[in-house]
Coordinates of C-alpha atoms in Angstrom, one line a residue:
M86 CA 76.2 54.4 -13.1
A87 CA 72.6 53.6 -12.2
N88 CA 73.4 50.1 -10.9
P89 CA 75.5 51.3 -7.9
L90 CA 72.7 53.6 -6.9
L91 CA 70.1 50.8 -7.1
T92 CA 72.5 48.4 -5.2
G93 CA 72.9 50.9 -2.5
V94 CA 69.2 51.5 -2.3
S95 CA 68.6 47.7 -1.9
G96 CA 71.1 47.6 1.0
L97 CA 69.4 50.6 2.6
T98 CA 66.0 48.8 2.2
S99 CA 67.3 45.6 3.6
H100 CA 68.9 47.2 6.6
Q101 CA 65.9 49.3 7.2
K102 CA 63.8 46.1 7.4
M103 CA 66.4 44.8 9.9
L104 CA 66.0 47.9 12.0
E105 CA 62.2 47.5 11.9
V106 CA 62.5 43.9 13.2
I107 CA 65.0 44.8 15.9
G108 CA 62.8 47.7 16.9
N109 CA 59.8 45.5 17.1
N110 CA 61.7 43.0 19.3
L111 CA 62.7 45.8 21.6
A112 CA 59.2 47.2 21.7
N113 CA 57.9 43.7 22.8
L114 CA 60.6 43.2 25.3
N115 CA 57.9 42.8 28.0
S116 CA 55.1 41.4 25.9
T117 CA 53.8 38.1 27.4
A118 CA 55.3 35.1 25.6
Y119 CA 56.6 37.2 22.7
K120 CA 58.9 35.3 20.4
A121 CA 61.9 37.3 19.1
Q122 CA 62.4 37.6 15.3
R123 CA 65.5 37.9 13.2
V124 CA 66.3 39.0 9.6
L125 CA 68.5 37.1 7.2
F126 CA 69.7 38.7 4.0
S127 CA 70.4 37.2 0.6
D128 CA 72.1 38.6 -2.5
L129 CA 70.2 39.6 -5.7
L130 CA 70.5 38.7 -9.3
Y131 CA 73.9 38.8 -10.9
S132 CA 75.0 40.1 -14.4
T133 CA 77.8 38.2 -16.0
V134 CA 80.8 40.3 -17.3
T135 CA 82.9 37.3 -18.4
A136 CA 81.5 33.8 -18.8
A137 CA 83.4 30.8 -17.4
T138 CA 85.4 28.6 -19.6
S139 CA 86.9 25.2 -19.2
G140 CA 90.1 25.6 -21.1
T141 CA 91.3 23.9 -24.4
N142 CA 93.2 20.6 -24.6
G143 CA 95.6 21.6 -22.0
T144 CA 96.8 24.6 -23.9
L145 CA 94.8 27.2 -22.0
G146 CA 93.4 26.9 -18.5
G147 CA 89.8 27.5 -17.5
I148 CA 88.6 31.0 -16.7
N149 CA 86.3 31.7 -13.7
P150 CA 83.2 33.8 -14.4
S151 CA 83.2 37.5 -13.6
Q152 CA 79.8 38.7 -12.2
V153 CA 78.4 41.8 -10.6
G154 CA 75.6 41.6 -8.1
S155 CA 72.6 43.9 -7.9
G156 CA 72.5 44.3 -4.1
S157 CA 70.7 42.5 -1.3
S158 CA 67.2 41.7 -0.2
V159 CA 65.5 40.2 2.9
S160 CA 65.7 36.5 2.6
I161 CA 63.6 35.5 5.6
I162 CA 62.3 36.9 8.8
D163 CA 62.0 33.9 11.2
S164 CA 61.1 33.4 14.8
N165 CA 63.0 32.2 17.8
L166 CA 60.5 29.8 19.4
N167 CA 62.7 29.0 22.4
Q168 CA 60.7 29.1 25.6
G169 CA 60.8 32.3 27.7
N170 CA 61.2 32.3 31.5
L171 CA 58.1 31.4 33.5
S172 CA 57.4 34.3 35.9
P173 CA 55.2 33.8 39.0
T174 CA 52.3 36.1 39.1
G175 CA 50.1 35.0 42.1
Q176 CA 47.1 34.9 39.8
T177 CA 45.3 31.6 39.7
L178 CA 44.1 32.0 36.1
D179 CA 47.5 33.0 34.7
F180 CA 48.7 29.9 32.8
A181 CA 52.0 29.1 31.2
I182 CA 53.1 26.3 29.0
D183 CA 56.3 24.6 30.1
G184 CA 57.5 23.0 26.9
D185 CA 55.9 22.9 23.4
G186 CA 52.4 23.8 22.5
F187 CA 49.9 26.7 22.2
F188 CA 46.6 27.5 24.0
V189 CA 43.6 27.4 21.7
V190 CA 41.2 30.4 21.7
S191 CA 38.2 31.1 19.5
G192 CA 36.5 34.3 18.5
G193 CA 33.8 32.8 16.3
G194 CA 35.9 32.2 13.2
A195 CA 39.1 30.1 12.7
P196 CA 40.8 29.3 16.0
R197 CA 43.8 31.3 17.1
F198 CA 46.8 30.0 19.0
T199 CA 48.7 31.7 21.8
R200 CA 51.3 31.1 24.5
A201 CA 50.1 34.1 26.5
G202 CA 47.9 32.6 29.1
S203 CA 46.6 35.5 31.1
F204 CA 42.9 34.4 31.2
R205 CA 40.0 35.5 33.3
V206 CA 36.3 34.5 33.9
D207 CA 33.8 36.9 32.4
S208 CA 30.3 37.7 33.6
S209 CA 28.9 34.7 31.8
G210 CA 31.2 32.3 33.6
L211 CA 33.3 31.7 30.5
L212 CA 37.1 31.5 30.6
V213 CA 38.3 34.2 28.2
D214 CA 41.3 36.2 27.1
P215 CA 40.3 39.6 28.6
S216 CA 42.3 41.6 26.0
T217 CA 40.3 40.3 23.1
G218 CA 37.3 38.5 24.5
Y219 CA 38.4 35.3 22.7
L220 CA 37.1 32.2 24.4
V221 CA 39.6 29.6 25.8
Q222 CA 38.9 26.1 24.4
R223 CA 38.8 22.8 26.1
Y224 CA 39.5 19.2 25.0
G225 CA 37.7 15.9 25.7
D226 CA 34.7 15.3 27.9
A227 CA 36.1 16.2 31.3
G228 CA 33.5 18.2 33.2
E229 CA 30.6 17.0 31.1
P230 CA 27.6 15.0 32.7
D231 CA 28.7 11.6 34.0
G232 CA 26.0 10.7 36.5
L233 CA 28.3 11.1 39.5
N234 CA 29.6 14.7 39.6
P235 CA 27.9 18.0 38.7
A236 CA 28.1 18.9 35.1
F237 CA 29.9 22.2 34.3
Q238 CA 30.6 21.8 30.5
V239 CA 28.1 21.5 27.7
P240 CA 28.6 18.5 25.3
G241 CA 29.5 19.8 21.9
D242 CA 30.5 23.2 23.3
Q243 CA 34.3 23.6 23.5
N244 CA 34.2 26.8 25.5
I245 CA 35.2 26.5 29.2
H246 CA 32.6 27.3 31.7
I247 CA 33.7 28.2 35.3
P248 CA 30.5 29.2 37.2
F249 CA 31.9 30.7 40.4
G250 CA 29.2 30.7 43.1
A251 CA 27.4 27.7 41.6
G252 CA 26.0 25.3 44.1
I253 CA 27.7 21.9 44.4
P254 CA 25.2 19.3 45.6
G255 CA 26.2 16.9 48.4
R256 CA 26.5 13.2 48.0
A257 CA 25.3 10.5 50.3
T258 CA 27.9 8.2 51.9
S259 CA 27.7 4.8 50.3
E260 CA 31.1 3.3 51.2
M261 CA 33.5 3.6 54.1
D262 CA 37.0 2.3 54.5
F263 CA 38.6 1.6 57.8
K264 CA 42.4 1.8 58.2
G265 CA 44.7 1.5 61.2
N266 CA 45.8 -1.0 63.7
L267 CA 44.0 -2.9 66.5
S268 CA 46.8 -3.9 69.0
S269 CA 47.4 -7.7 69.1
Q270 CA 48.2 -7.1 72.8
S271 CA 44.6 -6.1 73.5
L272 CA 42.7 -8.5 75.6
G273 CA 39.1 -9.7 75.4
P274 CA 36.6 -9.7 78.3
A275 CA 37.1 -12.1 81.2
E276 CA 35.0 -13.1 84.3
R277 CA 36.6 -13.3 87.7
V278 CA 37.2 -16.9 88.7
I279 CA 38.1 -18.2 92.1
S280 CA 38.8 -21.9 92.9
S281 CA 39.9 -24.1 95.7
N282 CA 43.7 -24.2 95.6
A283 CA 43.8 -27.9 96.1
P284 CA 41.3 -30.5 94.8
W285 CA 38.8 -32.2 97.0
L286 CA 39.7 -35.9 97.0
A287 CA 38.0 -39.1 98.1
G288 CA 40.2 -42.1 98.4
G289 CA 42.9 -40.2 96.6
S290 CA 40.7 -39.6 93.5
P291 CA 38.9 -36.4 92.6
A292 CA 35.7 -36.1 94.5
T293 CA 32.4 -35.8 92.6
A294 CA 29.1 -34.1 93.3
A295 CA 27.8 -37.5 94.7
T296 CA 30.7 -37.8 97.2
L297 CA 29.6 -37.6 100.8
L298 CA 31.3 -34.8 102.7
S299 CA 32.1 -37.3 105.4
N300 CA 34.1 -39.4 102.8
I301 CA 36.3 -36.5 101.7
D302 CA 39.9 -37.2 102.4
G303 CA 40.8 -35.3 105.6
A304 CA 37.3 -35.3 107.0
I305 CA 37.1 -35.7 110.8
G306 CA 34.5 -38.2 111.6
T307 CA 31.0 -38.2 110.2
Y308 CA 28.7 -35.2 110.0
A309 CA 25.6 -35.5 112.2
P310 CA 22.3 -33.6 112.4
G311 CA 22.9 -30.1 113.7
D312 CA 26.3 -29.7 112.1
S313 CA 26.6 -26.8 109.6
I314 CA 29.1 -25.2 107.2
L315 CA 29.3 -21.4 107.3
I316 CA 29.5 -19.8 103.8
T317 CA 30.7 -16.1 103.6
G318 CA 32.2 -13.7 101.2
T319 CA 31.1 -11.0 98.7
D320 CA 29.0 -11.3 95.5
V321 CA 30.2 -9.8 92.1
D322 CA 28.8 -6.4 92.9
G323 CA 30.2 -6.3 96.4
T324 CA 27.0 -7.5 98.3
P325 CA 28.1 -9.3 101.5
V326 CA 27.3 -13.0 101.7
N327 CA 26.7 -14.7 105.0
T328 CA 24.8 -18.0 105.1
S329 CA 25.2 -21.6 106.2
L330 CA 24.5 -25.1 105.0
S331 CA 23.0 -27.6 107.5
V332 CA 24.7 -30.9 107.0
D333 CA 24.5 -34.5 108.2
A334 CA 25.9 -37.9 107.2
T335 CA 24.0 -37.8 103.8
T336 CA 25.2 -34.4 102.7
T337 CA 27.2 -34.5 99.5
L338 CA 29.8 -32.2 97.9
G339 CA 27.1 -31.4 95.3
D340 CA 24.9 -30.1 98.1
L341 CA 27.7 -27.8 99.1
V342 CA 28.1 -26.5 95.6
A343 CA 24.3 -26.0 95.3
A344 CA 24.4 -24.0 98.5
I345 CA 27.2 -21.8 97.2
N346 CA 25.1 -21.2 94.0
A347 CA 22.2 -20.1 96.1
A348 CA 24.3 -17.8 98.2
F349 CA 25.9 -16.1 95.1
P350 CA 23.1 -15.2 92.6
Q351 CA 25.6 -13.2 90.4
A352 CA 28.0 -16.0 90.1
D353 CA 28.1 -19.7 89.1
A354 CA 29.6 -22.5 91.3
A355 CA 30.7 -25.8 89.8
L356 CA 32.8 -28.8 90.6
D357 CA 35.4 -29.4 87.9
S358 CA 36.8 -32.8 86.8
N359 CA 39.8 -32.5 89.2
G360 CA 37.6 -32.0 92.2
N361 CA 38.0 -28.3 92.5
V362 CA 35.2 -26.0 93.6
V363 CA 35.2 -23.2 91.1
L364 CA 33.2 -20.0 91.4
T365 CA 32.9 -17.8 88.3
A366 CA 31.4 -14.3 88.0
G367 CA 28.3 -14.2 85.9
A368 CA 29.6 -11.3 83.7
P369 CA 33.0 -10.1 82.6
G370 CA 34.6 -7.1 84.2
A371 CA 36.0 -6.0 87.5
S372 CA 34.4 -8.0 90.4
F373 CA 34.4 -8.2 94.2
L374 CA 33.7 -11.9 94.1
S375 CA 35.2 -13.8 97.1
L376 CA 34.3 -17.0 99.0
N377 CA 35.2 -18.4 102.4
M378 CA 33.9 -21.7 104.1
R379 CA 34.4 -23.1 107.5
D380 CA 32.7 -25.6 109.9
A381 CA 30.3 -24.3 112.5
N382 CA 28.3 -26.0 115.3
L383 CA 30.1 -29.2 115.0
N384 CA 28.9 -32.3 116.9
V385 CA 30.9 -35.1 115.4
G386 CA 32.4 -34.5 111.9
G387 CA 34.2 -31.8 110.1
L388 CA 36.4 -30.8 107.1
R389 CA 39.8 -29.2 107.0
F390 CA 38.7 -26.1 105.0
D391 CA 42.1 -24.5 105.7
Q392 CA 43.6 -27.1 103.4
H393 CA 41.3 -25.9 100.5
P394 CA 41.3 -22.1 100.6
M395 CA 39.7 -20.3 97.6
V396 CA 42.2 -18.4 95.5
V397 CA 41.8 -16.1 92.4
I398 CA 42.8 -17.8 89.2
E399 CA 41.4 -15.2 86.8
Q400 CA 40.9 -11.5 87.4
G401 CA 37.8 -10.1 85.9
R402 CA 38.2 -7.5 83.2
T403 CA 36.3 -5.7 80.6
A404 CA 37.1 -6.1 76.9
A405 CA 39.7 -3.8 75.3
T406 CA 37.8 -1.2 73.3
I407 CA 38.7 1.4 70.7
V408 CA 36.4 4.3 70.3
T409 CA 36.3 6.3 67.1
G410 CA 34.0 8.8 65.5
F411 CA 33.3 9.8 61.9
D412 CA 30.8 11.8 59.8
V413 CA 28.5 10.3 57.2
Y414 CA 26.3 12.2 54.8
D415 CA 22.7 11.7 53.9
V416 CA 21.2 12.3 50.4
R417 CA 20.8 16.0 51.2
G418 CA 24.5 16.3 52.0
Q419 CA 23.8 16.8 55.7
P420 CA 26.5 15.3 58.0
H421 CA 25.7 12.9 60.8
N422 CA 28.3 12.0 63.5
I423 CA 28.5 8.3 64.1
R424 CA 30.2 6.8 67.2
A425 CA 31.9 3.4 66.6
V426 CA 33.2 1.1 69.3
L427 CA 35.5 -1.7 68.4
E428 CA 35.6 -4.3 71.1
K429 CA 37.9 -7.3 71.5
Q430 CA 36.0 -10.6 72.1
E431 CA 36.9 -13.7 74.1
D432 CA 37.6 -15.7 71.0
G433 CA 40.1 -13.1 69.7
S434 CA 37.8 -11.5 67.1
W435 CA 36.5 -7.9 67.2
T436 CA 33.1 -6.4 67.1
L437 CA 32.1 -3.0 65.8
T438 CA 29.1 -1.3 67.3
A439 CA 27.8 2.0 65.8
S440 CA 25.5 4.5 67.5
M441 CA 24.3 8.0 66.9
D442 CA 22.3 10.8 68.5
E443 CA 18.7 9.8 68.7
A444 CA 17.6 13.2 67.5
A445 CA 19.5 12.7 64.2
G446 CA 18.0 9.2 63.5
I447 CA 18.0 5.6 64.3
V448 CA 20.6 2.9 63.8
I449 CA 18.8 0.1 62.0
D450 CA 21.8 -2.3 61.7
G451 CA 24.8 -1.0 63.6
R452 CA 26.8 -4.1 64.6
V453 CA 29.5 -6.0 62.7
E454 CA 30.8 -9.1 64.3
N455 CA 33.7 -11.6 63.6
I456 CA 36.3 -9.1 62.5
R457 CA 39.2 -11.4 62.3
F458 CA 42.9 -11.3 61.5
N459 CA 45.5 -13.8 60.3
D460 CA 48.4 -14.8 62.5
D461 CA 50.7 -12.4 60.7
G462 CA 48.4 -9.5 61.6
S463 CA 46.9 -9.0 58.2
F464 CA 43.2 -8.7 57.8
R465 CA 41.2 -11.9 57.2
E466 CA 37.5 -11.4 57.2
A467 CA 34.5 -9.6 58.7
G468 CA 31.0 -10.7 59.4
G469 CA 31.9 -14.4 59.0
V470 CA 33.3 -16.8 56.5
G471 CA 32.1 -16.2 52.9
I472 CA 30.3 -12.9 53.7
A473 CA 31.0 -10.5 50.9
D474 CA 29.3 -7.3 52.1
V475 CA 29.3 -5.9 55.6
N476 CA 26.9 -3.0 56.0
L477 CA 25.6 -0.4 58.4
S478 CA 22.0 0.9 58.0
F479 CA 20.6 4.1 59.3
Q480 CA 17.2 5.8 59.2
F481 CA 18.0 9.5 59.3
T482 CA 15.4 11.9 60.7
G483 CA 13.3 13.6 58.0
L484 CA 14.1 11.0 55.3
T485 CA 11.7 8.2 54.2
E486 CA 14.3 5.7 53.0
Q487 CA 17.0 3.9 54.9
Q488 CA 20.6 4.5 54.0
T489 CA 23.0 1.6 53.8
I490 CA 26.7 2.1 53.9
R491 CA 29.1 -0.7 52.9
L492 CA 32.1 -1.1 55.1
S493 CA 35.5 -2.3 54.1
F494 CA 38.2 -3.3 56.6
G495 CA 40.8 -4.2 54.0
T496 CA 41.7 -6.9 51.5
S497 CA 42.0 -10.4 52.9
G498 CA 45.6 -11.3 53.5
S499 CA 46.9 -7.7 53.1
Y500 CA 47.8 -4.7 55.2
D501 CA 45.8 -2.1 53.3
G502 CA 43.1 -1.7 55.8
L503 CA 42.9 -2.7 59.5
T504 CA 45.7 -4.8 60.9
Q505 CA 46.3 -6.5 64.2
L506 CA 50.0 -6.0 65.0
A507 CA 51.9 -5.6 68.3
S508 CA 51.8 -1.8 68.2
S509 CA 49.3 0.7 69.8
S510 CA 45.8 0.9 68.5
A511 CA 44.8 3.7 66.2
V512 CA 41.8 3.6 63.7
S513 CA 40.8 6.1 61.1
S514 CA 38.1 6.0 58.3
E515 CA 37.4 7.4 54.9
Q516 CA 34.1 7.7 53.2
D517 CA 32.8 8.9 49.8
G518 CA 30.1 11.3 50.8
F519 CA 30.3 15.1 51.2
S520 CA 28.2 18.0 52.1
A521 CA 26.8 20.6 49.7
G522 CA 29.0 23.6 48.9
T523 CA 29.7 26.5 46.5
L524 CA 32.3 26.8 43.8
V525 CA 34.8 29.4 45.0
D526 CA 38.2 28.7 43.4
V527 CA 40.1 26.9 40.6
Q528 CA 43.3 24.9 40.5
L529 CA 45.2 23.7 37.5
N530 CA 47.0 20.3 37.2
S531 CA 50.1 19.9 35.0
D532 CA 48.0 18.1 32.4
G533 CA 45.7 21.0 32.0
T534 CA 42.9 19.6 34.1
L535 CA 40.9 22.4 35.8
L536 CA 39.7 21.5 39.3
G537 CA 36.9 23.5 41.0
I538 CA 37.4 24.1 44.7
A539 CA 34.2 24.2 46.7
T540 CA 33.5 25.5 50.2
N541 CA 32.9 21.9 51.3
G542 CA 36.6 21.2 50.6
R543 CA 35.8 19.1 47.5
S544 CA 37.9 19.2 44.3
I545 CA 35.7 18.6 41.2
V546 CA 36.9 18.3 37.6
L547 CA 35.6 21.3 35.6
G548 CA 37.3 20.6 32.3
Q549 CA 40.6 20.2 30.6
L550 CA 42.5 22.8 28.5
A551 CA 43.1 22.2 24.9
L552 CA 46.7 22.5 23.6
A553 CA 47.8 22.6 20.0
S554 CA 51.0 21.5 18.4
F555 CA 52.3 21.9 14.9
R556 CA 54.8 20.1 12.7
N557 CA 56.4 23.5 11.8
P558 CA 55.4 26.0 14.5
S559 CA 57.8 28.5 12.9
G560 CA 55.5 28.6 9.9
L561 CA 52.6 30.1 11.8
N562 CA 51.3 33.5 10.8
R563 CA 51.4 36.2 13.5
V564 CA 48.2 38.1 13.6
G565 CA 48.7 40.4 16.7
N566 CA 47.5 40.3 20.2
N567 CA 50.0 37.5 20.9
Y568 CA 48.0 35.3 18.5
Y569 CA 49.1 33.0 15.7
E570 CA 47.0 31.3 12.9
V571 CA 47.6 28.3 10.8
S572 CA 49.4 28.8 7.5
L573 CA 50.3 26.5 4.6
A574 CA 53.8 26.2 6.1
S575 CA 52.8 25.3 9.6
G576 CA 50.6 22.4 8.8
D577 CA 47.3 21.7 10.5
A578 CA 47.0 22.0 14.3
K579 CA 47.2 18.8 16.3
I580 CA 44.8 19.4 19.2
G581 CA 45.2 17.4 22.4
T582 CA 46.0 17.9 26.1
A583 CA 49.1 18.9 28.0
L584 CA 51.6 16.1 28.7
S585 CA 50.4 14.1 25.7
G586 CA 52.1 13.8 22.3
D587 CA 54.7 16.5 21.9
R588 CA 52.9 19.0 24.1
G589 CA 54.4 20.2 27.4
S590 CA 52.9 20.7 30.8
V591 CA 50.8 23.6 32.1
R592 CA 51.5 25.7 35.2
S593 CA 49.1 28.0 37.0
N594 CA 50.1 31.3 38.7
H595 CA 52.8 31.9 36.0
L596 CA 53.1 33.7 32.7
E597 CA 55.8 33.1 30.1
T598 CA 58.0 36.2 29.5
S599 CA 59.4 37.4 26.2
N600 CA 62.5 35.6 25.0
V601 CA 64.0 38.8 23.6
D602 CA 67.7 39.0 24.4
I603 CA 68.3 42.7 24.9
A604 CA 72.1 42.4 24.7
L605 CA 71.8 40.6 21.4
E606 CA 69.3 43.1 20.0
F607 CA 71.5 46.1 20.9
T608 CA 74.4 44.3 19.2
Q609 CA 72.3 43.7 16.1
L610 CA 71.1 47.3 16.3
I611 CA 74.7 48.5 15.9
I612 CA 75.3 46.1 13.1
A613 CA 72.2 47.3 11.3
Q614 CA 73.2 50.9 11.8
R615 CA 76.7 50.2 10.3
G616 CA 75.2 48.4 7.4
F617 CA 72.7 51.2 6.7
S618 CA 75.5 53.8 6.9
A619 CA 77.7 51.8 4.6
N620 CA 75.0 51.5 1.9
A621 CA 74.2 55.2 2.3
R622 CA 77.9 55.8 1.7
T623 CA 77.6 53.8 -1.6
I624 CA 74.9 56.2 -2.8
T625 CA 76.7 59.4 -1.8
V626 CA 79.9 58.2 -3.5
T627 CA 78.0 57.2 -6.6
D628 CA 76.4 60.6 -6.6
E629 CA 79.8 62.3 -6.5
V630 CA 81.0 60.2 -9.4
L631 CA 77.9 61.2 -11.4
K632 CA 78.7 64.9 -10.7
E633 CA 82.2 64.4 -12.0
L634 CA 80.8 62.8 -15.2
T635 CA 78.5 65.7 -15.9
Q636 CA 81.3 68.2 -15.5
L637 CA 83.4 66.4 -18.2
I638 CA 81.4 68.2 -21.0
R639 CA 82.1 71.7 -19.8

């Protein structure tokens, strides 16, 4: 009768272990990233009462074996590695893995692996698990010295350094990209032009500078000594003009044009090939230019000036301009505001002229000419045909060396920079310099890249989290503190980064919750209790039977 007792004890032991596992699951209901466990049972060794037979020549049939088991034991305690919910925490350094993988931490010995990503920065500027002091590990060379950005990580040291409060040096502007549109409806500069509304003719043909005034078609008689032509009007700037030209029989149309030139120092008079007297302002822009002529003090000859009045054929205007401003940074990271004026030229091209406050420095080379566009509005070239680099040069106050900034207006034949389309003008610029700042915050990309946020608004790569994956993650050993370690069953860790291989992504401001299903655990708790009670009943009944046996000898 010993066997039933031992069988019952084995059942009690197995169900006791089941209760321990369920209790542990419930105890870790709110443990970060805890993975629930379950218990599976198996039966124990059997003793054979009757062996199996195969029968004899069709006379007797086969007999199945008769066996009695010895109870049960725990076959396996395995883990449910399904991902728990990702709960927002509002803490920047709370990380959660969305998918497969484990964070890697180190405490000086063999690495540990965890999905609990509640990390903090200690007094030494190291990213740690604050519950154990274990150091969070990184992967790759992100954040190490590269000659361009500040170095935060030490080559060969896989610990993650986040030195809050560290200074971020500024960087001088070396390149600037312009984007936007310069309206194709913008007009270039133009001078005010006035001309006789009908040509001066001689014998029906256009008169020339050598044509005598008396030979002009429509002339009345021949000019004689003492005759004069009165020339009046206003010059470009509004100065009144009132003068006269003394004429006689030898005075030519060229002499009249010369007298007009003398009377209008801010304009230019000429006789065109059609015989028109044309007066052009000496500079583009708004103008008061006007001209009137009539005969005065006539003795004999005269001209019908009322048949050739001066009319405006081109209004003067200034060029269309677009004014923009931008900051550039010197080698100290100090910003300097630059004013740039884009001006439409008479030939349809544009010119950029840069200027700055004299107290901040001097513009050494601040003009870019021949900014041109294709007929379809795409950018063509700047500076001239075959010119590869277009630069601005400055001498900033307090610095010994000039600073040259390469300008880009776009790719020839494309619309990725400046364009010239029939829409309103708007221009913006981007440059690669920045001011000095201080590291004040951290952001995390989904691939585990840590970005340092500085007071100057810059985002700088600090490093990249290491994530581990395993062929058989269920084979990892649990060592407490939400940590796992490699076992023979799990296989070696495959270290890499998030979103690579079979590793998931990483999210900041979240923690993974426990995946314990409380309803399932309560159900299993009832099942374990019933199993334990049933096996206890086996022992009590066996005990009663033993009592009866002992009483048989009385």
